[in-house]
Amino acid sequence: MELLVSVALGVLTASGVYLILRPTTFSVVLGLTLLSYAVNVLIFFSGRLKATAPPLTVEGLSRQADPLPQALVLTAIVIGFGMTAYLLALALKGKAESGTDHVDAGEPR
Amino acid sequence: MAHLPILPVLLPLLAAVLLLIGTSADVGVKRAISGSGIVLLVLAAAAQVAAAGDGTISVYKLGDWPAPYGIVLVLDRLSAIMVALTSLLSVPVFIAATAGTDTRGPHFHAFLQFQLMGLNGAFLTGDLFNLFVFFEILLLASYGLLVHGGGLVRARAGIAYVVLNLSGSALFLIALGLLYGFLGTLNMADFGTQLQLVAPEDQGVVAVTCALLVTVFLLKAAVLPIGFWLPHVYTAATLPVAALFVIMTKVGIYALLRVVTIGLLATPWSAGLLQPWLTWLALGTIAIGAAGMLAARSFAGIAANLVLVSGGTLLLAVAEPTAVSIGAALYYLVQSTLVTGALFLLADAIGRQRGASEDDLGPGPRLHSYTVLGLIFLVLGVAACGAPPLAGFIGKIMMMQAMEASAYPALVWVALILSGFVAALVLARAASVFFWEPGAPGIEDKPDVPYLPAPGLTAALVLMTMAIITVSVVPAPVASYARAAAEQVLAREAYVTSVTGDPAAVERERRP
Amino acid sequence: MSSTLLLLVLFAPFAGILAVAAAAHVSRAAGAWTAGAAMAAGLAGALAMAPDVFGGTIVLWRVAWLPEWGLDFALRLDGLGLLFTILILGIGVLIVLYAAYYLPKTDNLKRFYMELLGFAGGMLGIVLAENILLMVVFWEVTSLTSFLLIAYKYQEVDARISARMALAVTGGGGLALLAGALLLGSTAGSFDFSVIEARAADVRADPLYPVILVLFLLGAFTKSAQFPFHFWLPHAMAAPTPVSAYLHSATMVKAGVFLLARMYPILAGTDLWFVLVSSTGAITFVYAAYVALLKHDLKGLLAYSTVSHLGLITLLFGLNTPLAAVAAVFHIINHAIFKASLFMAAGIIDHETGTRDMRRMGGLFYSMPRTAVLGILAAGSMAGVPLLNGFLSKEMFFTAAVDYQGFDGAYLILPAVATLGGMLGVAYSVRFVWDVFFDGPSHAMPKTPHEPPRWMRLPVEVLVALVFVVGFLPQWSVGPLLTVAADAVLPGQVPEFKLAIWHGFNLPLAMTVIAFGLGVLQFTRRHKLYALQERFAWPLTSPVAFERVYRGAVRASTVVLNGLDSKSLQRNLVLFFTFVLVLGAYAWLRTGWFGEHDAFLTGSIPVTPVDWPSALAFATLLFGSVATVRYRRSRVSAVIFLSVAGIVVSLAFLRFNAPDLALTQLSVEVVTIVLLLMCLRYLPVSPEAVSSPRRRLRDGVIAAAAGVGVTAMVYAMLTRPYETISGYHLANAKPGGGGTNVVNVILVDFRGYDTLGEIVVLAMAALGLSALLAGTRMPAVPIRALDAAERYPIMLAELMRPMLPLSLAVAVYIFLRGHNLPGGGFIAGLVAAVALMLQYMAGGVDFASARLRLNYVALLGVGLGVATLTGVASFLYGYPFLTSTHGYVQPPVIDKFELASAMAFDLGVFLVVIGTVLLALTELAGLKRGEVAGPDVPPAEREA
């Protein structure tokens, strides 16, 4: 399972990075979203896979998951969402200003 | 004043809240809110400098939870310096912005306040994840300020800047996730403690994690080869904003300094992680900055590349942290921040009087306030190229003496001297262009341009000039405070015990 | 008392600057008088201290500036300092007077005198500094002020560039000097001259000595225009003549030789010193004299003769013999006197004839006899004619050259060099006299020359008088001053020297005779040389050349930076990712591989078995992410594949016991996808956005490397146990935070500060988005996209409306249970927002804008305010920011109140989330409105 998760994260990261390196703003947005998936899951799994119960302090629960990473991931998700929204607006702005959605606004490369 | 440490974060936040609620109020009201927020901030910062002056490390437990379980703010001399510098810089920036920049788009003052909140938060926090959060705050605020004013150039620079920084943030999170995964803590002090307990077979992966963390800060500090974005971004922004951005590279330097002194220096195997390559990168950064100054087409371009140079110079000290080198670097940081910030404002002042040719290094119409700008240019230019007798020179000789014991003293000296030399040549050329060539009294062959006086801008410039002259004439207080701060950050144990108490007493649970 | 007087002497000129600034408004004369008075005051102060100095004491004054870094405001007045102070201020006064007549009446001299005084002050600082760093400070002050002075006539492009050239050379030399001073300071362990002098032997023995010496010499040679740094000086003649007369007789260039004199007791006496200094001096001495002979420009001739005489002085210092050192100091005095008078005479001639070209003037002896006599006498002194002061020092020079017993053969070369230089000196002096004052009155000059106003001639007369006095009665006039000055150069070992006109028939006298004979001969055959001059113009020395070099540097760096392609985001991203990978690899290899312990990737935890659902999810995730990459161009499908990946992620959260995350991820997913789809309509695929195969390969490699890296690190992490602080959170969530849902308690309590920051980010994102899109008009949109966007809401419409209250109720429920069970303000906010958003999608713009007439920006403010004030509220109880009030209020209200406190904070979160989402949506909707032609809400209103 550990290997499975690691590879999954690797693939997410790789596709994210590849998309970020694409020349159009839209691909970059997609890439960053994929990358943020990878990042969130990574933080989440810094609590490992062994737990058997959600981090609730309710009677009868044992081996709860590590709550701290979960809290961090929540913050990360929210911030990531804000950033994505903003980047989208920026992409639109760039499109409106330059008429193209090339990240370098129509530079040769 | 039990709540002093939180004030530099809280005051801008409250100001911003008011600005948002009163978003439909007219600009006068907004300026009043923003301005009074900044005045209060300066007072708070001054109080912090005084409070940290005697060497006490005040730890502020947010939510009254002890470190390392909760988030704590740590106010020591270094934080006090950075917060004070930020607040001081914000005053002229605010005054200059009220000369019309703030009306060139919505929400300027809200973003300004958020920016200050983010900066101060980053300087004060003692928690790594919280550092990330405040990085995001100051970044998002800087995005807003950068594109303020609109236009293709800003949109482009904005996209480049945002995407690059989002990648950086992703890396930051990866580093934090791994860090927690290996060390099980987020508190900076505790991070150092846990680093010492890493089993030999785990050192490799932990070292990689630390390297990732360092990279994030290097991106913010705009070091070669990941610092090329800086000149383009800074020159794209409206100039008062650029003046404020000067402090942003210093955030990277600051964070790096913290992580190195609290963390990496804690163990022998992580202590050498930055050496020797960081020195080389720093030298490279200085070189690129010098080249950039030569290639710059506008006065703001020169200033932006000077920021690059000063960043590289500071990294030299971070690469080889000793009480002497860091002490020198902190004085250098203060003066170079003031000087480069002032240069951007000067670029604005000159640009406003030259119509279409703005602050480009080419012939333009007559400058209206010729003498005032000339004198200010003289002072700032001298300070900027590190020529005597101003702060730039003092900072330079401090750095040179501090680096005498470094790994490559000769190289460092050559870099510092040559960069100053290039700056002198470039600024002399700029002076000749702005004050002696067509447009100067006696050869006014260019048509005059309509010019609306910007008293605020001039006032801001005079303020900055005064500040620079002050730290030049009486450098001793700043220098000795900086030195004391350097010694404090290098005293790991004292920091750790005052934040987390006895490290051994921290409750830890072994998982899974 | 006298020591503070020293400070006053130094500050007299600087105070004068301000005084002039004020006085020049009164009248031109007032400015002149003020400037003169400032200089005179300084001079008087120096003379008042002269007795002490002659008495052999060194006047010291000190105030701390930055002592721990060696920078101290320490001043000293010794013989050398006194000598130079007298030269600087004495000649300064004359220059002030002279300039008042020389410069055009239209110029109110304010700027001139201010810069002149600043320069004089800088010079004084150099000669009075006790701390070498302080000397460097004033050294650069002179570089800067001379830059301003040379550019005085900035209307002429030559003046501008020459000024920058001078700054480049002398300022650059100053930087070398700075490095030298710092090195010397750390070697000697002090920055005070007196201390360093005491440790001179150790300094000369130090391995760093050669470096220090070279750096100091760079400073001296650039300043005093020694070959090959001489070229800036002749072009500095672009300055008005008073400036030249000052800079090139008594001051600027003398700073260089002053440095040699100052450093003589510390650095001199070694073979290296001899080789470097004397050879440089000798070359400059002869070369410059030769060039001077070829100059047709009056000031050009004088400029090169200045360079030549400075070479002579340098040579003398280089000889390492006491007598030579004395001769050097003596010649500094004499040269200052006669060269200043010559420049001023030249200025008068230029002023009265309107030209400086010696080929165009002549016969001035008849039209302006007085000036002519003065000029001839000064020129005679320059040539070394007996009975004039120049003769004496030149005689001493010849003697020193003859007596020199240094390297084998050197004693043969030196006299020859001396004679040769002397000969050329005679030649150009004769030429100066002949071409200007005689050589027939027949020339056509722009103006008909006549005598200048007597006050303009007075300074020249004074100086020429000195030429005579010193020439006739050397021992009586300058003897004491020379002795005490020499004593500063050769502490305690000043040789017996006799300042007499007649030393009897000896070799030096013979050399003088030869020099004169050959010199005159040379002069008669000068025209042959003029022909050569054109060809032997030094290529690198014209302002044009300097500008060319500078532009070259600019172009070079531009090319480099463009080569680095630093503008392109893609390039910067590639650099960034590569940097991360390289650094990570470096860290791994350094610590893990080559470290003393061998590190392993796999940890000690046994791996958990794979279950089928997980494997299936894994496959789906792979498919989702790869498909997103593959179909990124057909954008709608890319978004759908993306959402597939996202849903798998939220399932993973669910599977691994993180219900909060699953809920959040899901709701965020929905909103994100909707936003993406809305923006999609404005971002059609652009044809040019297909990158080359090489580029794709490169990016593929980087991406793969990043993937491998992450995989490795995560695997290493997952297979290792760890010690965490989170046990504390589990333990204290209920007792300390009053909630059973630990994640939520962490969010609103343990790390509520993070959450506050997080909603600030959220609010700012919305704010920035609206600021960006306010007033933005998108280009026309392809029709198909519009259809696609418009069609599906229709079916939703009927379905959604009844669901609004329901989903809001759900939101409230989630909000309330959050503190104890999965849920909380954020998720609730998103659910509510999604519900409202669906309304918008279903109903379309009009429906939405009809209902969503809130001011969302203000809503954001309110949300943030609520959250912040909840935090501040705990101040009232004397607890830190964001302390939950749990347990701080007495029963029975405690339970409610505690709930309320957490809730208030969560409410803030809730409001911010709703505000953010809806603001984003309406702005995008506003965009849609924006592109539809016709009646339209202007951005300003929409923004408010």
Short mmCIF file of N, CA, C and O in Angstrom, two decimals, chain B residues 324-385:
data_model
loop_
_atom_site.label_atom_id
_atom_site.label_comp_id
_atom_site.label_asym_id
_atom_site.label_seq_id
_atom_site.Cartn_x
_atom_site.Cartn_y
_atom_site.Cartn_z
N VAL B 324 29.74 38.08 13.81
CA VAL B 324 30.26 39.24 13.08
C VAL B 324 29.54 39.40 11.75
O VAL B 324 28.99 40.46 11.43
N SER B 325 29.49 38.31 10.98
CA SER B 325 28.95 38.43 9.62
C SER B 325 27.46 38.78 9.68
O SER B 325 26.99 39.68 8.98
N ILE B 326 26.71 38.12 10.56
CA ILE B 326 25.27 38.41 10.62
C ILE B 326 25.04 39.82 11.13
O ILE B 326 24.19 40.56 10.63
N GLY B 327 25.84 40.22 12.12
CA GLY B 327 25.70 41.59 12.63
C GLY B 327 25.89 42.60 11.52
O GLY B 327 25.07 43.50 11.32
N ALA B 328 26.96 42.40 10.75
CA ALA B 328 27.21 43.32 9.63
C ALA B 328 26.06 43.24 8.64
O ALA B 328 25.54 44.25 8.18
N ALA B 329 25.63 42.01 8.35
CA ALA B 329 24.57 41.84 7.35
C ALA B 329 23.29 42.55 7.78
O ALA B 329 22.62 43.17 6.96
N LEU B 330 22.99 42.50 9.07
CA LEU B 330 21.74 43.13 9.51
C LEU B 330 21.79 44.64 9.33
O LEU B 330 20.82 45.26 8.89
N TYR B 331 22.94 45.25 9.66
CA TYR B 331 23.05 46.69 9.40
C TYR B 331 22.92 46.94 7.90
O TYR B 331 22.16 47.82 7.47
N TYR B 332 23.61 46.13 7.12
CA TYR B 332 23.55 46.28 5.66
C TYR B 332 22.10 46.16 5.18
O TYR B 332 21.64 46.93 4.34
N LEU B 333 21.39 45.20 5.77
CA LEU B 333 20.00 44.97 5.38
C LEU B 333 19.16 46.22 5.62
O LEU B 333 18.44 46.69 4.74
N VAL B 334 19.33 46.79 6.81
CA VAL B 334 18.54 47.98 7.14
C VAL B 334 18.81 49.08 6.13
O VAL B 334 17.91 49.60 5.46
N GLN B 335 20.09 49.39 5.94
CA GLN B 335 20.39 50.56 5.10
C GLN B 335 20.03 50.26 3.64
O GLN B 335 19.45 51.12 2.96
N SER B 336 20.30 49.05 3.16
CA SER B 336 20.03 48.80 1.74
C SER B 336 18.53 48.80 1.48
O SER B 336 18.07 49.26 0.43
N THR B 337 17.75 48.33 2.46
CA THR B 337 16.30 48.38 2.28
C THR B 337 15.83 49.82 2.16
O THR B 337 15.09 50.17 1.22
N LEU B 338 16.31 50.66 3.08
CA LEU B 338 15.90 52.08 3.02
C LEU B 338 16.33 52.69 1.68
O LEU B 338 15.54 53.35 1.00
N VAL B 339 17.58 52.44 1.29
CA VAL B 339 18.11 53.13 0.11
C VAL B 339 17.38 52.67 -1.15
O VAL B 339 16.87 53.50 -1.91
N THR B 340 17.27 51.36 -1.33
CA THR B 340 16.63 50.90 -2.57
C THR B 340 15.17 51.32 -2.60
O THR B 340 14.66 51.74 -3.64
N GLY B 341 14.52 51.24 -1.43
CA GLY B 341 13.13 51.71 -1.39
C GLY B 341 13.05 53.16 -1.82
O GLY B 341 12.23 53.54 -2.67
N ALA B 342 13.94 53.97 -1.27
CA ALA B 342 13.92 55.40 -1.61
C ALA B 342 14.18 55.60 -3.10
O ALA B 342 13.57 56.46 -3.75
N LEU B 343 15.05 54.77 -3.68
CA LEU B 343 15.35 54.92 -5.11
C LEU B 343 14.08 54.74 -5.95
O LEU B 343 13.85 55.47 -6.92
N PHE B 344 13.26 53.75 -5.56
CA PHE B 344 12.03 53.55 -6.32
C PHE B 344 11.13 54.78 -6.23
O PHE B 344 10.56 55.23 -7.23
N LEU B 345 11.05 55.34 -5.03
CA LEU B 345 10.23 56.55 -4.89
C LEU B 345 10.82 57.68 -5.73
O LEU B 345 10.09 58.44 -6.39
N LEU B 346 12.15 57.78 -5.74
CA LEU B 346 12.79 58.83 -6.54
C LEU B 346 12.47 58.61 -8.01
O LEU B 346 12.14 59.56 -8.74
N ALA B 347 12.51 57.34 -8.44
CA ALA B 347 12.16 57.05 -9.82
C ALA B 347 10.75 57.54 -10.12
O ALA B 347 10.48 58.15 -11.16
N ASP B 348 9.85 57.33 -9.16
CA ASP B 348 8.47 57.80 -9.34
C ASP B 348 8.46 59.32 -9.48
O ASP B 348 7.87 59.89 -10.40
N ALA B 349 9.16 59.99 -8.55
CA ALA B 349 9.15 61.46 -8.55
C ALA B 349 9.70 62.00 -9.87
O ALA B 349 9.14 62.92 -10.48
N ILE B 350 10.81 61.41 -10.32
CA ILE B 350 11.41 61.88 -11.59
C ILE B 350 10.47 61.57 -12.74
O ILE B 350 10.18 62.42 -13.58
N GLY B 351 9.94 60.33 -12.74
CA GLY B 351 9.08 59.93 -13.85
C GLY B 351 7.87 60.84 -14.00
O GLY B 351 7.50 61.23 -15.12
N ARG B 352 7.29 61.25 -12.89
CA ARG B 352 6.09 62.09 -12.96
C ARG B 352 6.38 63.42 -13.64
O ARG B 352 5.46 64.08 -14.13
N GLN B 353 7.65 63.84 -13.62
CA GLN B 353 7.94 65.17 -14.16
C GLN B 353 8.45 65.10 -15.59
O GLN B 353 8.75 66.14 -16.19
N ARG B 354 8.57 63.88 -16.14
CA ARG B 354 9.15 63.78 -17.48
C ARG B 354 8.16 63.23 -18.50
O ARG B 354 8.56 62.76 -19.57
N GLY B 355 6.89 63.30 -18.15
CA GLY B 355 5.86 62.95 -19.11
C GLY B 355 6.05 61.56 -19.68
O GLY B 355 6.28 60.61 -18.94
N ALA B 356 6.01 61.45 -21.00
CA ALA B 356 6.02 60.14 -21.64
C ALA B 356 7.34 59.42 -21.39
O ALA B 356 7.37 58.20 -21.30
N SER B 357 8.43 60.17 -21.28
CA SER B 357 9.73 59.48 -21.14
C SER B 357 9.95 58.99 -19.72
O SER B 357 10.99 58.39 -19.43
N GLU B 358 9.00 59.27 -18.82
CA GLU B 358 9.02 58.71 -17.47
C GLU B 358 10.41 58.67 -16.86
O GLU B 358 11.15 59.67 -16.91
N ASP B 359 10.81 57.54 -16.32
CA ASP B 359 12.15 57.49 -15.71
C ASP B 359 13.12 56.73 -16.61
O ASP B 359 14.12 56.19 -16.16
N ASP B 360 12.81 56.67 -17.91
CA ASP B 360 13.73 56.00 -18.83
C ASP B 360 15.05 56.77 -18.88
O ASP B 360 15.08 57.99 -18.74
N LEU B 361 16.12 56.03 -19.12
CA LEU B 361 17.44 56.67 -19.17
C LEU B 361 17.68 57.26 -20.56
O LEU B 361 18.61 56.87 -21.26
N GLY B 362 16.80 58.18 -20.94
CA GLY B 362 16.97 58.86 -22.21
C GLY B 362 16.54 60.29 -22.05
O GLY B 362 15.97 60.67 -21.02
N PRO B 363 16.85 61.12 -23.06
CA PRO B 363 16.50 62.54 -22.93
C PRO B 363 15.01 62.73 -22.66
O PRO B 363 14.18 61.96 -23.13
N GLY B 364 14.72 63.74 -21.85
CA GLY B 364 13.32 64.01 -21.53
C GLY B 364 13.14 65.48 -21.25
O GLY B 364 14.11 66.25 -21.27
N PRO B 365 11.93 65.88 -20.98
CA PRO B 365 11.68 67.29 -20.73
C PRO B 365 12.27 67.74 -19.39
O PRO B 365 12.80 66.94 -18.63
N ARG B 366 12.14 69.04 -19.13
CA ARG B 366 12.75 69.64 -17.95
C ARG B 366 12.12 69.08 -16.67
O ARG B 366 10.93 68.83 -16.62
N LEU B 367 12.93 68.89 -15.67
CA LEU B 367 12.42 68.52 -14.35
C LEU B 367 11.94 69.78 -13.65
O LEU B 367 12.65 70.78 -13.61
N HIS B 368 10.77 69.71 -13.08
CA HIS B 368 10.23 70.93 -12.47
C HIS B 368 10.92 71.25 -11.15
O HIS B 368 11.40 72.35 -10.93
N SER B 369 10.97 70.25 -10.28
CA SER B 369 11.69 70.51 -9.01
C SER B 369 13.13 70.02 -9.19
O SER B 369 13.53 68.99 -8.65
N TYR B 370 13.88 70.77 -9.99
CA TYR B 370 15.21 70.34 -10.42
C TYR B 370 16.16 70.22 -9.23
O TYR B 370 16.77 69.19 -8.99
N THR B 371 16.22 71.30 -8.44
CA THR B 371 17.22 71.34 -7.36
C THR B 371 16.92 70.28 -6.30
O THR B 371 17.80 69.50 -5.93
N VAL B 372 15.67 70.22 -5.85
CA VAL B 372 15.33 69.28 -4.78
C VAL B 372 15.67 67.86 -5.21
O VAL B 372 16.44 67.14 -4.56
N LEU B 373 15.16 67.49 -6.40
CA LEU B 373 15.42 66.14 -6.88
C LEU B 373 16.92 65.92 -7.05
O LEU B 373 17.45 64.86 -6.74
N GLY B 374 17.62 66.97 -7.50
CA GLY B 374 19.06 66.83 -7.70
C GLY B 374 19.76 66.49 -6.38
O GLY B 374 20.55 65.55 -6.31
N LEU B 375 19.40 67.25 -5.35
CA LEU B 375 20.05 67.01 -4.05
C LEU B 375 19.72 65.60 -3.55
O LEU B 375 20.60 64.83 -3.14
N ILE B 376 18.42 65.24 -3.63
CA ILE B 376 18.02 63.91 -3.16
C ILE B 376 18.75 62.84 -3.96
O ILE B 376 19.29 61.87 -3.41
N PHE B 377 18.83 63.07 -5.28
CA PHE B 377 19.53 62.10 -6.12
C PHE B 377 20.97 61.96 -5.65
O PHE B 377 21.50 60.83 -5.53
N LEU B 378 21.59 63.09 -5.34
CA LEU B 378 22.99 63.05 -4.90
C LEU B 378 23.12 62.16 -3.66
O LEU B 378 23.90 61.21 -3.63
N VAL B 379 22.27 62.43 -2.66
CA VAL B 379 22.37 61.66 -1.40
C VAL B 379 22.11 60.18 -1.67
O VAL B 379 22.92 59.31 -1.35
N LEU B 380 20.98 59.90 -2.33
CA LEU B 380 20.61 58.50 -2.53
C LEU B 380 21.63 57.79 -3.41
O LEU B 380 22.00 56.64 -3.15
N GLY B 381 22.11 58.49 -4.43
CA GLY B 381 23.08 57.86 -5.32
C GLY B 381 24.33 57.48 -4.55
O GLY B 381 24.82 56.35 -4.65
N VAL B 382 24.82 58.42 -3.76
CA VAL B 382 26.03 58.14 -2.97
C VAL B 382 25.78 56.94 -2.06
O VAL B 382 26.58 56.00 -1.99
N ALA B 383 24.63 56.94 -1.41
CA ALA B 383 24.34 55.84 -0.49
C ALA B 383 24.21 54.53 -1.26
O ALA B 383 24.68 53.49 -0.82
N ALA B 384 23.60 54.60 -2.44
CA ALA B 384 23.29 53.37 -3.17
C ALA B 384 24.55 52.69 -3.67
O ALA B 384 24.63 51.46 -3.64
N CYS B 385 25.54 53.48 -4.13
CA CYS B 385 26.73 52.80 -4.66
C CYS B 385 27.77 52.59 -3.56
O CYS B 385 28.91 52.30 -3.84
#
